[in-house]
Amino acid sequence: MRRRRPPAVPPVPFSPTAARAHRAGLGLTPAQVAEGMAAHGVRLLPTHVLGWESGELRPTEQEFIALARALWCPPAQLMGTRPARLRDFRVARELDQEAAARRIGVPLRHYQDAEATGRWDGDEEQTYALAQVLGLTLRELVAVTDRREELDRRLRQCVDGRWQAHTRAIGRIVPVPEDDLAAVLTVLQGEYQVASHWGAGSWGSPAPAARPAQPRDRPVDERFWELLGRRRTGIPV
């Protein structure tokens, strides 16, 4: 039985235009950029630099980080787009997988699997460290760990039942202080349960008057983020 090959990892996002603009802004030649990269452990010909700038070639992770250092700019500025994967955020912080895993406090294989699959199953402490090490906001954290659907499902369960039963599970997805999470879920449940009973009455009673728009008229996850953004969570929302 043949083993399935792991999915190919897409290249690091890279903007040839941004690389060319940064080099021109510094007044450097391709040869000088190549020399600067050599100081960071990457040796190559000036033609590689020109190949990146023309779009004919794509830098590897190591080359990308060395290029950013040679051009004295944050790696994210050479991506040309907002990081969207764990790997992209890691590279934007100039970290290799081993360094990221060590700082987060998880085995290297554990972190490599998370990057390869887009799934994260760390506990609350590890998830908090993941956000801190990679510079993620809470929304970005939930997105890159593929937990948006799970969070939305659990928030709806909080609204429909006892939110206390879901605090720990939500804390593994959104690593914020328990008191802050409890306060937000309390408000959320109160608002949406009131909304679900709005206008309830007996048969034959007059139709309820139209009410003005309320925060609870919005999707539950949007309201959750809004409420959480008002608190000091340690990680930006």
Coordinates of C-alpha atoms in Angstrom, one line a residue:
M1 CA 0.0 0.0 0.0
R2 CA 1.5 3.3 -1.1
R3 CA 1.8 6.0 1.5
R4 CA 0.1 9.3 0.7
R5 CA 2.4 12.2 0.2
P6 CA 1.8 15.2 2.5
P7 CA 0.3 18.2 0.7
A8 CA 2.7 20.5 -0.9
V9 CA 3.4 23.7 1.1
P10 CA 2.8 26.8 -0.9
P11 CA 5.7 29.2 -1.1
V12 CA 6.1 32.1 1.3
P13 CA 4.0 35.1 0.1
F14 CA 6.4 37.4 -1.8
S15 CA 6.1 40.7 -3.6
P16 CA 8.7 41.3 -6.3
T17 CA 7.6 44.9 -6.5
A18 CA 8.1 45.5 -2.8
A19 CA 11.6 43.9 -2.9
R20 CA 12.6 46.0 -5.8
A21 CA 11.3 49.2 -4.2
H22 CA 13.1 48.5 -0.9
R23 CA 16.4 47.9 -2.7
A24 CA 16.0 51.1 -4.8
G25 CA 15.1 53.1 -1.7
L26 CA 18.3 52.1 -0.1
G27 CA 20.3 52.7 -3.3
L28 CA 21.7 49.2 -3.3
T29 CA 22.8 47.1 -6.3
P30 CA 21.8 43.4 -6.5
A31 CA 25.4 42.5 -5.8
Q32 CA 25.3 44.6 -2.5
V33 CA 22.0 42.8 -1.5
A34 CA 23.6 39.4 -2.2
E35 CA 26.6 40.5 -0.1
G36 CA 24.3 41.6 2.7
M37 CA 22.5 38.3 2.6
A38 CA 25.8 36.4 2.9
A39 CA 26.3 38.1 6.2
H40 CA 23.1 36.3 7.4
G41 CA 24.3 32.9 6.2
V42 CA 22.7 32.8 2.7
R43 CA 25.2 32.9 -0.2
L44 CA 23.9 33.4 -3.7
L45 CA 24.5 35.3 -6.9
P46 CA 23.2 38.8 -7.7
T47 CA 21.2 37.1 -10.5
H48 CA 19.0 35.5 -7.8
V49 CA 18.1 38.9 -6.5
L50 CA 17.2 40.0 -10.0
G51 CA 15.2 36.8 -10.5
W52 CA 13.1 37.5 -7.3
E53 CA 12.5 41.1 -8.4
S54 CA 11.3 40.0 -11.8
G55 CA 9.1 37.3 -10.4
E56 CA 10.9 34.5 -12.2
L57 CA 12.2 33.0 -9.0
R58 CA 10.7 32.7 -5.5
P59 CA 12.9 32.8 -2.3
T60 CA 12.9 30.0 0.2
E61 CA 12.1 30.7 3.8
Q62 CA 15.7 31.1 4.7
E63 CA 16.4 33.3 1.7
F64 CA 13.3 35.4 2.4
I65 CA 14.4 36.2 5.9
A66 CA 17.9 36.9 4.9
L67 CA 16.7 39.2 2.1
A68 CA 14.5 41.2 4.6
R69 CA 17.5 41.6 6.9
A70 CA 19.7 42.7 4.0
L71 CA 17.1 45.3 3.0
W72 CA 16.5 46.5 6.6
C73 CA 12.8 45.9 6.5
P74 CA 10.2 43.8 8.4
P75 CA 9.6 40.5 6.5
A76 CA 5.9 41.3 6.3
Q77 CA 6.6 44.2 4.1
L78 CA 8.1 41.9 1.5
M79 CA 5.0 39.6 1.5
G80 CA 2.8 42.1 -0.3
T81 CA -0.2 40.7 1.6
R82 CA -1.4 40.1 5.1
P83 CA 0.0 36.8 6.6
A84 CA -2.8 34.2 6.4
R85 CA -1.2 30.9 7.6
L86 CA 0.8 29.9 10.7
R87 CA 3.9 29.6 8.5
D88 CA 3.5 33.1 7.2
F89 CA 3.2 34.6 10.6
R90 CA 6.2 32.7 11.8
V91 CA 8.4 33.8 8.9
A92 CA 7.2 37.4 9.5
R93 CA 8.7 37.0 13.0
E94 CA 12.0 35.7 11.5
L95 CA 11.7 32.4 13.2
D96 CA 12.3 28.8 11.9
Q97 CA 10.1 26.0 13.1
E98 CA 12.4 24.8 15.8
A99 CA 12.7 28.2 17.4
A100 CA 8.9 28.8 17.2
A101 CA 8.2 25.4 18.8
R102 CA 10.8 26.0 21.6
R103 CA 9.3 29.4 22.4
I104 CA 5.7 28.2 22.4
G105 CA 6.7 25.2 24.6
V106 CA 5.6 22.3 22.3
P107 CA 7.5 19.5 20.7
L108 CA 8.8 20.4 17.2
R109 CA 6.8 17.6 15.6
H110 CA 3.6 19.0 17.2
Y111 CA 4.2 22.5 15.8
Q112 CA 5.2 21.1 12.3
D113 CA 1.9 19.2 12.2
A114 CA 0.0 22.3 13.0
E115 CA 1.6 24.2 10.1
A116 CA 1.1 21.3 7.7
T117 CA -2.6 20.7 8.6
G118 CA -3.7 24.1 9.7
R119 CA -5.1 22.5 12.9
W120 CA -4.0 23.3 16.4
D121 CA -4.9 21.3 19.5
G122 CA -2.7 22.9 22.2
D123 CA -4.0 23.7 25.6
E124 CA -4.9 27.2 26.8
E125 CA -1.4 28.1 27.9
Q126 CA 0.2 26.8 24.7
T127 CA -2.4 28.6 22.6
Y128 CA -1.7 31.9 24.5
A129 CA 2.0 31.3 23.8
L130 CA 1.3 30.7 20.1
A131 CA -0.4 34.0 19.8
Q132 CA 2.4 35.9 21.7
V133 CA 5.3 34.2 19.8
L134 CA 3.8 34.8 16.4
G135 CA 2.3 38.2 17.1
L136 CA -1.3 37.1 16.4
T137 CA -4.5 39.0 17.4
L138 CA -7.2 36.9 18.9
R139 CA -9.2 36.9 15.7
E140 CA -6.1 35.9 13.7
L141 CA -5.4 33.2 16.2
V142 CA -8.9 31.6 15.8
A143 CA -8.6 31.9 12.0
V144 CA -5.2 30.4 11.5
T145 CA -5.9 27.5 13.9
D146 CA -9.1 26.7 12.0
R147 CA -11.3 27.1 15.0
R148 CA -13.9 29.7 13.8
E149 CA -16.7 27.1 13.2
E150 CA -16.0 25.5 16.6
L151 CA -16.1 28.9 18.4
D152 CA -19.3 29.9 16.7
R153 CA -20.9 26.6 17.6
R154 CA -19.9 26.9 21.3
L155 CA -21.0 30.5 21.5
R156 CA -24.5 29.5 20.2
Q157 CA -24.6 26.7 22.8
C158 CA -23.7 29.3 25.5
V159 CA -26.6 31.5 24.4
D160 CA -29.0 28.5 24.3
G161 CA -28.0 26.9 27.6
R162 CA -25.5 27.2 30.5
W163 CA -22.5 29.2 29.4
Q164 CA -20.5 27.9 32.4
A165 CA -20.3 24.4 30.7
H166 CA -18.4 25.8 27.8
T167 CA -15.9 28.2 29.5
R168 CA -13.0 25.9 29.5
A169 CA -13.5 24.8 25.9
I170 CA -13.8 28.4 24.7
G171 CA -10.7 29.3 26.7
R172 CA -8.7 26.8 24.7
I173 CA -9.8 28.6 21.6
V174 CA -9.6 32.1 22.8
P175 CA -6.9 32.3 25.6
V176 CA -8.1 35.2 27.8
P177 CA -8.4 35.5 31.6
E178 CA -11.3 33.4 32.9
D179 CA -13.0 36.3 34.6
D180 CA -13.0 38.3 31.3
L181 CA -14.4 35.4 29.4
A182 CA -17.1 34.8 32.0
A183 CA -18.2 38.4 32.0
V184 CA -18.5 38.4 28.2
L185 CA -20.4 35.2 28.1
T186 CA -22.8 36.4 30.8
V187 CA -23.7 39.5 28.8
L188 CA -23.9 37.6 25.6
Q189 CA -26.3 35.0 27.0
G190 CA -28.5 37.8 28.6
E191 CA -28.7 39.7 25.4
Y192 CA -29.5 36.8 23.1
Q193 CA -31.9 35.0 25.4
V194 CA -33.9 38.2 25.8
A195 CA -33.9 38.5 22.0
S196 CA -35.3 35.0 21.6
H197 CA -38.3 35.8 23.9
W198 CA -39.0 39.2 22.5
G199 CA -42.7 39.7 21.9
A200 CA -43.7 36.4 23.2
G201 CA -47.4 36.5 24.3
S202 CA -50.7 34.6 24.4
W203 CA -52.9 33.8 21.5
G204 CA -54.9 36.7 20.3
S205 CA -52.6 39.3 21.8
P206 CA -51.7 42.3 19.7
A207 CA -48.6 42.0 17.6
P208 CA -45.6 43.5 19.3
A209 CA -44.4 46.9 18.1
A210 CA -41.3 47.0 16.0
R211 CA -38.2 47.5 18.2
P212 CA -35.0 49.4 17.3
A213 CA -32.0 47.5 16.3
Q214 CA -30.0 46.1 19.2
P215 CA -26.5 44.6 19.5
R216 CA -28.1 41.2 19.8
D217 CA -29.4 41.6 16.2
R218 CA -25.9 40.9 15.0
P219 CA -24.3 37.5 14.6
V220 CA -23.3 36.1 17.9
D221 CA -19.6 35.8 17.1
E222 CA -19.4 39.4 16.0
R223 CA -21.0 40.6 19.3
F224 CA -18.6 38.3 21.2
W225 CA -15.6 40.0 19.7
E226 CA -17.1 43.4 20.3
L227 CA -17.6 42.7 24.0
L228 CA -14.2 41.1 24.3
G229 CA -12.5 44.0 22.7
R230 CA -13.7 46.2 25.6
R231 CA -11.6 44.2 28.1
R232 CA -7.9 44.0 28.8
T233 CA -7.2 40.5 27.6
G234 CA -3.4 40.6 27.2
I235 CA -3.7 39.8 23.5
P236 CA -5.3 42.4 21.1
V237 CA -8.7 41.3 19.7

